[in-house]
Amino acid sequence: MCCLEKGVQTIEALSHRLSSYLEPSQINLVKRAYFYAEQAHDGQKRRSGEAYITHPLAVADILAGMHMDHQSLMAAMLHDVIEDTGISKKAIAGQFGDSVADLVDGVSKLTQIEFESHAEKQAENFQKMALAMANDLRVILVKLADRLHNMRTLGAMPPDKKRRIAKETLEIYAPIAHRLGMNEVRLELEDRSFYCMYPLRATRLQAALKTARGNRKELVEQIQASFEKRLLKESINAIVIGREKHLFSIYEKMRLKKKFFKEIMDVYAFRIIVDTVDTCYRVLGVVHNLYKPVAGEFKDYIAIPKANGYQSLHTVLVGMHGVPIEVQIRTKEMDEMANSGIAAHFLYKSSSDEPINASHSRARQWVQGLLEMQKNAGNSLEFIENVKIDLFPDEVYVFTPKGKIVELPTGATPVDFAYAVHTDVGNTCVACRINERMAPLSQPLLSGQKVAIITAQGAQPNPNWLNFAVSAKARSAIRHYLKHQRHHQSVTLGKRMLSRALAEIHIDLEHMTEEQQLKLLHGAQVESMEKLSEEIGLGNKVVYSLVKFLQPDAELKVRAGTLNSAITIDSAEGMMISFARCCRPIPGDPIIGHVSSGKGLVIHQDTCRNIAEIRNYPDKVSQVNWAATVSGEFLVDVRVEVESDRGIIATLATRITEQGASIEHINVHERDAHNSVIHLCIGVHNRIHLANIMRRIRNLSFVIRVNRSKN
Ligand code: MN
């Protein structure tokens, strides 16, 4: 197993350690945070029996090893205070400032998230969400240190809990460390998790590794000595390290690449660390001179660094007895970067003149580069695919009430969420709660929010949703539904119109003979009765010319206009019915229907001038009636002449809404300094409703005249 770092035991020891890179004032702040936490956790014990404060101290110590700044260390001291002692974020902000409080709060939030499913996709989402939620990357670093210490002290846990934590570490935290280039942390998290999850396999592999190491020892020492000797001869100051593959990576190579243990162990790997870039290239020359290089294996990541900032020279040599030797050559700084990744960017920050934010944004840039590179690599197993700027700008991660994570595009709304959960939930959603509070369906969601959708039986998607739904799934489902609804409505209307026309020639639509149906379909050149109804409903086929296929003299009756059954309109919605804008009929008005191609039935007032012409084509005109129970809101235009005055619009609007009518729009035309004309479009139930509203308007002192208008 990895080196078990013996951490500091006391705050004094830590302070001493910090004095190597922090200012005394900063160290004092860290100490203050320690004493605050010690008091807050007073009486609490870890499972191992130790005082609880040993844990935050150890976490801070891990971060000190990465030379993290004093605020991160303070956050480490306080990271379990909100969660475990009920002290508020506000209280911490009051004591230690907003930055530290934000860090502590961020870590607490990550801790609170329950790791629900073991599905790979879920783990991937969690990694992304964890990163996306942490506005400040230091939150992730503190959390990783917290997890690392918990893994180091897992011994006291019951076995099943151990395994669960280890699995979570392998699936979530180790990959995050990997993404952030924090190799050392990642390796330790992996090996420790591996031991917890598969103790038997780990022990056996460890034993095999020990044997192999013993067998290899002589050869490793020989190669290492040959390197050192030659470098010394060339007067090059260098450190040569024999690299060991760690346990979990050997296990994964065996498992995933189906390699034998021996194959993996047959490669000898070395790292040579020097002081300057120039020296790196000199060392390359030296080792190529010592052993024959394998053609095509040399890579210069110094001249062309990896996008994540990784720099090194890589080469492969053929050693004595033909053994392959992998060599990495790099400077000390490059080595630090390769081991600590993003944490390396926080190094010595406090001693530089650079403000924290500049350094932080550089770190961010670096992470971004890392993410970009993985994206370009096209490796779908990598968890970052859709990254562009600022970690994960294109995605938000929200929770279902049961804690499942739902991934949505940025700007997604509760409607998108509802459709992501299930199409039926989307189709019937009427309201929502975000973090337990009622919220509009159009409100954009933020990562980490908990969203609950309220559905109602019989509810339908609103075409208006298309104005704010952003996910492909929601948009296509809404469109599909509306299209289907339109189809359904035109079929219903067409059926009614057909049934009415057939009644004129004493044929019952429901009891037509097969022969009659075939005649009708053949004449109309459509394949089914449903299609026929749809075509009629859409106004694409004229019903009376169809009837003629069944009874050629039907024409006479139609011309005579003796239709005795009219189509009944029972609501403002449904069917393929619309209301003409020219005359805006409302229930109570005598009306007439115009069958308009593609639009279905357009309802006009009987007296509308636009319909006068059309009346000469009885084919295109349809008798319609209002149902006695007609419901809904119907738009109507009202013209109001007023004496200009302040606040009249508001007064007018109040009068109208008081009467239970809605205002669609208001237009004001000033005629002169004294008089204005206001055009209103309002939604009313019927003529009586309208008459009441107009009477109320007329009573207003500044109103001169009010009348219903026509466009
Ligand atoms: Mn903790």
XYZ file of C-alpha atoms and ligand atoms in Angstrom:
712
model
C 0.000 0.000 0.000
C 0.950 3.610 -0.415
C 3.091 5.351 2.076
C 0.990 6.035 5.131
C 1.925 9.588 5.802
C 2.293 10.245 9.479
C 0.355 13.437 9.942
C 0.765 16.084 12.600
C -0.916 15.445 15.930
C -1.278 18.969 17.270
C -2.098 22.431 16.037
C 1.369 23.543 17.177
C 3.001 20.967 14.930
C 0.826 22.076 12.039
C 1.640 25.741 12.667
C 5.276 24.886 12.515
C 4.734 23.132 9.228
C 2.806 26.113 7.852
C 5.550 28.549 8.780
C 7.497 27.234 5.804
C 5.141 28.975 3.397
C 2.525 31.106 5.199
C 2.723 34.500 6.908
C 2.434 34.508 10.734
C -0.865 36.453 10.481
C -2.270 33.786 8.188
C -1.093 31.007 10.485
C -2.881 32.776 13.329
C -6.114 32.739 11.372
C -5.724 29.002 10.782
C -5.147 28.528 14.499
C -8.227 30.562 15.339
C -10.293 28.362 13.037
C -8.842 25.327 14.782
C -9.798 26.514 18.251
C -13.263 27.502 17.046
C -13.797 24.022 15.576
C -12.347 22.332 18.663
C -14.918 24.071 20.804
C -17.762 23.378 18.360
C -16.942 19.669 18.198
C -16.304 19.490 21.929
C -17.417 16.144 23.309
C -17.820 14.555 19.866
C -15.779 11.485 19.115
C -14.763 9.761 15.929
C -15.697 6.109 15.544
C -12.125 5.205 16.395
C -12.612 6.818 19.818
C -10.387 9.803 19.127
C -11.610 13.353 19.722
C -13.414 14.611 16.650
C -11.064 17.561 16.171
C -8.286 15.177 15.108
C -10.127 14.738 11.814
C -10.319 18.403 10.718
C -6.750 18.844 11.892
C -5.637 15.938 9.717
C -7.573 17.283 6.729
C -5.892 20.651 7.130
C -2.575 18.858 7.392
C -3.161 17.086 4.078
C -3.891 20.441 2.473
C -0.791 21.887 4.087
C 1.127 19.121 2.312
C -0.203 20.577 -0.931
C 0.777 24.058 0.273
C -2.791 25.250 0.004
C -3.613 28.808 1.030
C -4.707 29.755 4.561
C -8.397 30.081 3.673
C -8.515 26.489 2.438
C -6.876 25.396 5.682
C -9.391 27.371 7.725
C -12.210 25.790 5.747
C -10.665 22.389 6.418
C -10.719 23.063 10.158
C -14.361 24.129 9.981
C -15.581 21.754 7.272
C -17.803 19.600 9.521
C -19.009 22.396 11.780
C -22.158 23.332 9.849
C -23.050 19.697 9.267
C -22.298 18.279 12.698
C -22.712 21.047 15.237
C -25.570 23.164 13.899
C -23.532 26.346 13.741
C -24.814 28.468 10.861
C -22.963 29.650 7.799
C -23.738 33.171 8.901
C -21.989 32.633 12.209
C -18.896 31.351 10.422
C -18.990 34.295 8.020
C -19.152 36.613 11.014
C -16.093 35.004 12.571
C -13.949 34.255 9.536
C -15.356 36.168 6.563
C -17.460 35.270 3.557
C -14.793 33.438 1.557
C -14.145 30.902 4.294
C -17.874 30.567 5.040
C -18.561 29.904 1.354
C -15.880 27.241 1.278
C -17.265 25.532 4.381
C -20.785 25.730 3.029
C -19.665 24.284 -0.328
C -17.970 21.328 1.354
C -21.043 20.712 3.549
C -23.287 20.676 0.503
C -21.124 18.103 -1.241
C -21.203 16.006 1.912
C -24.975 16.170 2.178
C -25.580 14.815 -1.289
C -26.504 11.195 -0.959
C -24.820 8.953 -3.440
C -27.913 7.178 -4.640
C -27.482 4.850 -7.521
C -24.587 2.679 -8.470
C -25.252 3.182 -12.125
C -22.204 4.379 -13.976
C -24.130 7.220 -15.517
C -25.173 8.408 -12.106
C -21.611 8.387 -10.854
C -20.545 10.336 -13.884
C -23.255 12.891 -13.258
C -22.214 13.206 -9.688
C -18.626 13.936 -10.620
C -19.788 16.578 -13.016
C -22.205 18.029 -10.554
C -19.669 18.141 -7.788
C -17.376 20.146 -10.015
C -20.135 22.318 -11.394
C -21.485 23.129 -7.966
C -18.190 24.201 -6.607
C -17.848 27.770 -7.780
C -14.586 27.832 -5.948
C -12.323 24.940 -6.854
C -10.829 24.971 -3.390
C -14.104 23.392 -2.231
C -13.207 20.293 -4.226
C -9.683 20.217 -2.855
C -10.897 20.431 0.747
C -13.464 17.742 0.026
C -10.824 15.475 -1.493
C -8.586 15.929 1.526
C -11.578 15.144 3.767
C -12.246 11.966 1.798
C -8.589 11.012 1.841
C -8.423 11.215 5.612
C -11.679 9.293 5.941
C -10.206 6.568 3.736
C -7.074 6.481 5.863
C -9.156 5.979 8.994
C -11.758 3.623 7.581
C -10.618 0.765 9.804
C -13.149 1.479 12.558
C -16.175 1.219 10.259
C -18.415 -1.833 9.892
C -17.556 -3.817 6.717
C -20.638 -2.948 4.640
C -20.259 0.753 5.318
C -16.579 0.478 4.487
C -17.391 -1.049 1.135
C -19.995 1.571 0.306
C -17.612 4.427 1.077
C -14.832 2.738 -0.863
C -17.067 2.243 -3.877
C -18.141 5.845 -3.791
C -14.507 6.895 -3.562
C -13.572 4.781 -6.567
C -16.494 5.929 -8.650
C -16.520 9.587 -7.765
C -13.656 11.067 -5.811
C -10.710 9.238 -7.368
C -11.881 10.219 -10.892
C -12.297 13.825 -9.776
C -8.751 13.829 -8.415
C -7.629 12.300 -11.688
C -9.399 14.987 -13.722
C -7.761 17.646 -11.644
C -4.352 16.098 -12.238
C -3.892 15.294 -8.536
C -2.114 12.037 -9.124
C -0.829 11.354 -5.657
C -4.238 11.824 -4.074
C -5.859 9.736 -6.752
C -3.438 6.813 -6.375
C -3.887 6.688 -2.634
C -7.681 6.901 -2.880
C -7.673 4.100 -5.444
C -5.409 1.736 -3.582
C -7.217 2.222 -0.284
C -10.612 1.735 -1.895
C -9.358 -1.343 -3.698
C -8.265 -2.851 -0.387
C -11.631 -2.174 1.195
C -13.686 -3.500 -1.659
C -11.648 -6.551 -2.608
C -9.476 -7.372 0.403
C -8.665 -10.848 -0.879
C -7.694 -9.788 -4.376
C -5.711 -6.868 -3.046
C -3.800 -9.033 -0.610
C -2.985 -11.649 -3.244
C -1.918 -9.050 -5.757
C 0.167 -7.366 -3.117
C 1.893 -10.640 -2.396
C 2.503 -11.269 -6.108
C 3.844 -7.751 -6.430
C 6.189 -8.327 -3.532
C 7.565 -11.482 -5.131
C 7.908 -9.773 -8.489
C 9.600 -6.837 -6.854
C 12.032 -9.224 -5.250
C 12.742 -10.867 -8.587
C 13.055 -7.541 -10.331
C 15.024 -5.889 -7.616
C 18.392 -6.844 -8.940
C 17.627 -5.756 -12.483
C 16.013 -2.483 -11.354
C 19.092 -1.680 -9.311
C 21.368 -2.551 -12.212
C 19.511 -0.291 -14.621
C 19.261 2.510 -12.111
C 22.972 2.292 -11.353
C 23.826 2.355 -15.030
C 21.788 5.522 -15.474
C 23.313 7.206 -12.453
C 26.824 6.264 -13.407
C 26.521 7.625 -16.911
C 24.831 10.842 -15.739
C 27.569 11.383 -13.199
C 30.169 10.911 -15.893
C 28.474 13.657 -17.896
C 28.395 15.843 -14.746
C 24.612 15.999 -14.768
C 22.892 16.465 -11.439
C 19.835 14.231 -11.526
C 17.606 12.066 -9.369
C 16.797 8.647 -10.824
C 13.700 6.930 -9.443
C 12.487 3.441 -10.233
C 8.752 3.773 -10.763
C 6.366 1.252 -9.320
C 2.923 0.788 -10.770
C 0.382 1.002 -8.009
C -1.846 -1.857 -7.025
C -5.153 -0.680 -8.381
C -3.761 0.282 -11.775
C -2.206 -3.173 -12.139
C -5.544 -4.705 -11.211
C -7.399 -2.523 -13.710
C -4.887 -3.313 -16.466
C -5.339 -7.022 -15.861
C -9.090 -6.712 -15.747
C -9.748 -4.271 -18.566
C -6.877 -4.959 -20.958
C -6.891 -8.670 -20.198
C -3.172 -8.645 -19.554
C -1.284 -11.110 -17.448
C 0.381 -9.911 -14.304
C 3.721 -10.935 -15.754
C 3.232 -8.862 -18.909
C 2.583 -5.782 -16.855
C 5.512 -6.424 -14.585
C 7.884 -7.014 -17.480
C 8.165 -3.322 -18.193
C 10.732 -1.364 -16.210
C 9.881 2.252 -15.604
C 12.127 5.079 -14.447
C 11.797 8.766 -13.852
C 14.715 11.152 -14.059
C 14.301 14.534 -12.414
C 16.665 17.392 -13.150
C 16.906 21.129 -12.541
C 16.448 22.776 -15.932
C 14.692 22.172 -19.231
C 18.036 22.144 -21.066
C 19.230 19.351 -18.851
C 16.149 17.287 -19.741
C 17.268 17.162 -23.364
C 20.856 16.408 -22.378
C 19.642 13.509 -20.246
C 17.618 12.262 -23.184
C 20.801 12.196 -25.282
C 22.631 10.370 -22.516
C 20.055 7.599 -22.056
C 19.617 7.141 -25.813
C 23.326 6.692 -25.957
C 23.272 4.196 -23.118
C 20.456 1.962 -24.392
C 18.945 1.701 -27.809
C 15.691 3.714 -28.077
C 12.581 2.109 -29.536
C 11.657 3.930 -32.742
C 8.411 5.929 -32.586
C 8.166 5.848 -28.793
C 9.794 9.201 -28.085
C 7.382 11.991 -27.123
C 8.317 15.586 -26.361
C 5.682 16.931 -23.968
C 8.047 19.721 -22.969
C 8.024 21.470 -26.333
C 4.387 20.556 -26.809
C 2.817 20.239 -23.336
C -0.410 18.350 -22.886
C -3.345 20.737 -22.658
C -3.530 20.098 -18.921
C -0.069 21.556 -18.525
C 1.699 18.201 -18.123
C 5.283 18.380 -19.310
C 7.844 15.623 -19.648
C 10.007 13.769 -22.145
C 8.924 10.159 -22.697
C 11.029 7.497 -24.287
C 11.321 3.719 -24.345
C 14.673 1.913 -24.401
C 15.752 -1.656 -24.915
C 17.801 -2.623 -21.884
C 20.050 -5.570 -21.075
C 18.503 -8.971 -21.926
C 16.081 -7.053 -24.138
C 13.839 -5.741 -21.344
C 11.785 -2.666 -22.238
C 12.610 0.413 -20.125
C 10.207 3.352 -19.987
C 11.846 6.645 -19.076
C 10.252 9.966 -18.154
C 12.518 12.992 -17.945
C 11.329 16.255 -16.394
C 12.243 19.172 -14.150
C 11.250 19.439 -10.492
C 8.487 21.923 -11.278
C 7.119 19.667 -13.985
C 7.184 16.784 -11.542
C 5.260 18.777 -8.969
C 2.669 19.623 -11.585
C 2.343 15.988 -12.621
C 1.794 14.872 -9.041
C -0.324 17.618 -7.570
C -2.094 18.937 -10.635
C -4.420 21.755 -9.819
C -3.167 21.926 -6.258
C 0.252 22.862 -7.619
C -1.298 26.127 -8.712
C -1.993 27.094 -5.167
C 1.616 26.556 -4.207
C 3.282 29.440 -2.450
C 0.445 31.646 -3.474
C 0.487 33.623 -0.299
C 4.090 34.654 -0.780
C 3.555 35.934 -4.295
C 2.214 39.360 -5.167
C -0.434 37.789 -7.293
C -3.928 38.273 -5.889
C -5.805 35.106 -5.015
C -8.303 35.607 -7.775
C -5.772 35.854 -10.570
C -4.113 32.699 -9.401
C -7.462 31.068 -9.006
C -8.578 31.997 -12.468
C -5.354 30.569 -13.820
C -6.174 27.364 -12.039
C -9.594 27.416 -13.574
C -8.118 27.987 -16.978
C -5.913 25.060 -16.410
C -8.799 22.808 -15.456
C -10.611 24.016 -18.486
C -7.698 23.066 -20.670
C -7.645 19.673 -19.066
C -11.299 19.196 -19.770
C -10.933 20.414 -23.321
C -8.171 17.984 -23.973
C -10.188 15.075 -22.745
C -13.022 16.186 -24.929
C -10.795 16.342 -27.952
C -9.365 12.962 -27.144
C -12.856 11.667 -27.911
C -12.674 9.121 -25.159
C -16.284 8.570 -24.272
C -15.351 6.930 -21.003
C -13.962 10.213 -19.819
C -16.631 11.970 -17.913
C -16.202 15.324 -19.516
C -17.717 15.535 -22.924
C -19.684 18.684 -23.210
C -17.279 21.072 -21.658
C -16.715 24.468 -23.148
C -16.100 27.270 -20.706
C -16.188 27.544 -16.958
C -16.246 23.837 -16.159
C -19.752 22.796 -17.182
C -21.549 25.806 -18.558
C -23.950 23.800 -20.643
C -25.399 21.606 -17.971
C -27.269 21.871 -14.740
C -27.775 19.053 -12.276
C -30.902 18.994 -10.201
C -32.537 16.477 -7.915
C -35.839 14.674 -7.949
C -37.658 14.620 -4.596
C -36.162 11.132 -4.103
C -32.634 12.429 -4.628
C -32.036 11.119 -8.134
C -29.826 13.376 -10.218
C -31.251 14.749 -13.449
C -28.903 16.280 -15.982
C -30.341 19.119 -18.066
C -29.027 21.723 -20.477
C -28.322 25.178 -19.033
C -31.431 27.351 -18.970
C -33.636 24.313 -18.522
C -36.917 24.915 -16.716
C -39.205 22.753 -14.581
C -40.979 21.778 -17.803
C -37.727 20.328 -19.139
C -37.230 18.583 -15.830
C -40.762 17.134 -15.940
C -40.204 15.704 -19.411
C -36.795 14.384 -18.376
C -38.466 12.433 -15.572
C -41.172 11.013 -17.822
C -43.145 12.139 -20.859
C -46.396 11.597 -18.969
C -45.179 13.803 -16.127
C -44.342 16.491 -18.681
C -47.665 16.224 -20.466
C -49.679 16.586 -17.276
C -47.575 19.047 -15.272
C -49.355 22.117 -13.979
C -47.051 23.568 -11.322
C -43.792 22.943 -9.503
C -41.852 23.419 -6.308
C -38.187 24.368 -6.377
C -36.466 23.739 -3.039
C -39.895 23.329 -1.408
C -41.192 26.646 -2.732
C -43.793 27.158 -5.420
C -42.185 28.475 -8.593
C -43.266 29.225 -12.169
C -42.820 26.435 -14.703
C -40.699 28.818 -16.740
C -38.091 29.529 -14.056
C -34.586 28.473 -15.129
C -33.116 25.811 -12.841
C -29.761 25.948 -11.071
C -27.440 23.091 -10.161
C -28.218 21.486 -6.834
C -31.866 22.498 -6.664
C -34.520 20.010 -5.677
C -37.450 20.049 -8.059
C -40.891 18.555 -7.475
C -43.451 18.558 -10.272
C -47.158 18.790 -9.561
C -49.311 17.037 -12.126
C -53.053 16.988 -12.694
C -55.046 14.340 -14.418
C -56.322 15.517 -17.778
C -53.915 18.450 -17.904
C -52.370 19.153 -21.269
C -49.157 20.704 -22.558
C -49.430 24.404 -23.236
C -48.132 25.628 -26.634
C -46.637 28.525 -24.681
C -44.125 26.103 -23.127
C -42.271 26.080 -26.413
C -41.212 29.633 -25.575
C -39.067 28.484 -22.659
C -38.483 24.729 -22.825
C -34.888 24.147 -23.975
C -34.255 20.407 -23.899
C -34.726 18.476 -27.096
C -36.801 15.907 -25.252
C -39.318 18.395 -23.881
C -39.595 20.341 -27.108
C -40.190 17.345 -29.284
C -42.666 15.865 -26.803
C -44.661 19.104 -26.624
C -44.662 19.471 -30.411
C -45.651 15.877 -30.840
C -48.502 16.297 -28.413
C -49.792 19.463 -30.059
C -49.582 17.909 -33.489
C -51.414 14.895 -32.239
C -53.976 17.135 -30.590
C -54.473 19.064 -33.824
C -54.968 15.792 -35.633
C -57.399 14.647 -33.017
C -59.289 17.931 -33.122
C -59.595 18.001 -36.893
C -60.795 14.411 -36.920
C -63.463 15.261 -34.345
C -64.626 18.327 -36.223
C -64.552 16.548 -39.596
C -66.588 13.706 -38.183
C -69.224 16.098 -36.908
C -69.407 17.908 -40.228
C -69.604 14.680 -42.174
C -72.196 13.217 -39.871
C -74.332 16.334 -40.238
C -74.109 16.323 -44.042
C -74.915 12.601 -44.200
C -77.923 13.157 -41.977
C -79.317 15.402 -44.715
C -79.482 12.393 -47.013
C -80.663 10.144 -44.196
C -77.467 8.199 -43.723
C -76.127 7.549 -40.243
C -72.336 7.899 -40.149
C -72.044 5.288 -37.409
C -74.048 2.745 -39.347
C -72.823 3.158 -42.896
C -72.601 0.037 -45.010
C -69.205 -1.083 -46.170
C -70.249 -0.317 -49.715
C -71.184 3.264 -48.825
C -67.877 3.729 -47.022
C -65.890 2.433 -49.970
C -67.786 4.723 -52.334
C -67.038 7.669 -50.138
C -63.352 6.836 -49.666
C -62.875 6.061 -53.327
C -64.528 9.317 -54.339
C -62.470 11.317 -51.861
C -59.329 9.334 -52.740
C -58.275 8.717 -49.161
C -57.542 5.401 -47.509
C -59.453 5.568 -44.222
C -62.486 7.164 -42.607
C -60.202 8.783 -40.059
C -58.114 10.380 -42.780
C -61.302 11.515 -44.478
C -62.579 13.126 -41.280
C -59.218 14.851 -40.769
C -59.252 16.255 -44.300
C -62.778 17.576 -43.802
C -61.931 19.004 -40.395
C -58.882 20.756 -41.776
C -61.061 22.256 -44.493
C -59.115 20.481 -47.243
C -62.157 18.579 -48.468
C -65.616 20.034 -48.884
C -68.128 17.808 -47.225
C -71.047 18.430 -49.627
C -69.100 17.484 -52.711
C -68.278 14.236 -50.911
C -71.885 13.480 -50.129
C -72.580 13.615 -53.851
C -70.582 10.411 -54.251
C -73.317 8.700 -52.283
C -76.316 10.583 -53.599
C -75.807 12.748 -56.696
C -78.943 14.887 -56.146
C -77.924 15.920 -52.615
C -76.757 19.173 -54.087
C -80.304 20.526 -54.310
C -80.935 20.308 -50.634
C -77.688 22.042 -49.783
C -78.366 24.849 -52.196
C -81.785 25.243 -50.690
C -80.068 25.869 -47.368
C -82.438 23.709 -45.422
C -79.855 22.382 -43.071
C -81.545 21.706 -39.819
C -78.642 20.592 -37.660
C -75.870 23.033 -36.926
C -72.457 22.402 -35.432
C -72.428 23.338 -31.792
C -69.553 25.229 -30.262
C -69.103 24.466 -26.617
C -65.779 26.043 -25.765
C -63.117 28.412 -26.939
C -60.715 25.524 -27.315
C -60.678 22.132 -28.896
C -61.701 21.057 -32.357
C -60.267 22.838 -35.348
C -62.199 25.973 -34.612
C -60.916 29.521 -34.535
C -62.579 32.876 -34.111
C -62.177 35.506 -36.796
C -60.125 38.525 -35.740
C -62.131 40.847 -37.951
C -65.325 40.597 -35.913
C -64.330 38.573 -32.841
C -67.585 36.755 -32.116
C -68.447 35.940 -28.519
C -71.161 33.657 -27.125
C -74.508 35.309 -27.648
C -73.558 36.722 -31.057
C -75.304 35.202 -34.065
C -72.519 33.408 -35.883
C -71.657 31.568 -39.043
C -68.776 29.190 -39.850
C -66.411 29.438 -42.766
C -64.637 26.259 -43.816
C -61.156 27.480 -44.608
C -58.578 25.209 -46.202
C -55.958 24.091 -43.664
C -57.501 26.154 -40.850
C -60.666 24.171 -40.264
C -63.698 26.136 -39.231
C -63.384 29.914 -38.758
C -66.265 31.502 -36.845
C -67.488 34.978 -37.810
C -70.328 37.145 -36.603
C -73.338 36.673 -38.788
C -73.164 40.358 -39.686
C -69.457 40.399 -40.511
C -68.719 42.094 -43.787
C -65.961 39.654 -44.620
C -68.371 36.776 -44.667
C -70.864 38.450 -47.010
C -68.948 37.447 -50.128
C -68.407 33.894 -48.939
C -72.108 33.369 -48.336
C -72.457 32.899 -52.082
C -70.510 29.643 -51.780
C -72.676 27.471 -49.554
C -70.048 24.703 -49.809
C -67.736 26.824 -47.735
C -70.232 27.991 -45.185
C -71.366 25.994 -42.240
C -74.186 26.600 -39.800
C -72.914 26.908 -36.241
C -74.540 27.527 -32.880
C -73.242 28.297 -29.443
C -73.868 25.531 -26.979
C -75.957 26.616 -23.989
C -73.090 25.547 -21.756
C -70.351 27.231 -23.777
C -67.380 28.059 -21.572
C -64.013 29.731 -21.755
C -62.700 33.153 -22.615
C -63.398 34.840 -25.931
C -61.498 37.855 -27.154
C -63.383 40.985 -28.072
C -62.336 44.493 -29.145
C -63.599 47.473 -27.192
C -63.112 51.128 -28.051
C -63.160 53.709 -25.260
C -63.112 57.477 -25.794
C -61.788 59.307 -22.754
C -60.807 62.716 -21.502
C -57.064 62.560 -21.117
C -56.039 62.328 -17.546
C -53.329 60.746 -15.450
C -53.784 57.195 -14.380
C -56.765 56.441 -16.568
C -55.205 53.295 -18.018
C -54.674 51.860 -14.558
C -58.215 52.717 -13.486
C -59.622 51.230 -16.657
C -57.580 48.061 -16.298
C -58.670 47.618 -12.696
C -62.345 48.004 -13.643
C -62.002 45.335 -16.288
C -60.115 42.793 -14.218
C -62.462 43.370 -11.276
C -65.187 42.012 -13.514
C -63.262 38.787 -14.071
C -62.123 39.628 -17.580
C -58.541 39.434 -18.816
C -56.783 42.120 -20.826
C -54.973 40.867 -23.918
C -53.633 44.250 -25.001
C -54.212 47.988 -24.731
C -53.500 50.634 -27.357
C -53.762 54.361 -26.682
C -54.214 56.945 -29.431
C -54.050 60.535 -28.347
C -56.361 62.580 -30.500
C -55.481 65.951 -29.045
C -54.494 67.439 -25.728
C -57.860 66.622 -24.177
C -59.153 63.457 -25.753
C -57.775 59.981 -26.292
C -59.082 56.772 -27.796
C -58.178 53.559 -26.102
C -58.424 50.263 -27.952
C -58.717 47.282 -25.698
C -58.716 43.614 -26.506
C -60.219 41.725 -23.589
C -61.235 38.173 -22.852
C -64.870 37.710 -21.804
C -67.246 34.804 -21.305
C -70.206 36.072 -23.340
C -72.295 39.063 -24.362
C -73.805 39.551 -20.910
C -70.368 39.578 -19.360
C -69.244 42.123 -21.942
C -72.305 44.301 -21.381
C -71.603 44.419 -17.642
C -68.014 45.418 -18.224
C -68.976 48.129 -20.667
C -71.514 49.528 -18.243
C -68.866 49.709 -15.515
C -66.495 51.468 -17.893
C -69.174 53.938 -18.977
C -69.691 54.924 -15.317
C -66.124 56.163 -15.017
C -66.013 59.946 -14.873
C -63.426 60.416 -17.605
C -65.115 58.120 -20.135
C -66.969 59.859 -22.949
C -68.048 56.903 -25.029
C -67.544 53.153 -25.057
C -68.488 50.671 -27.717
C -67.561 47.265 -29.066
C -65.424 47.755 -32.136
C -64.643 45.849 -35.279
C -61.331 45.754 -37.029
Mn -15.033 15.400 7.399
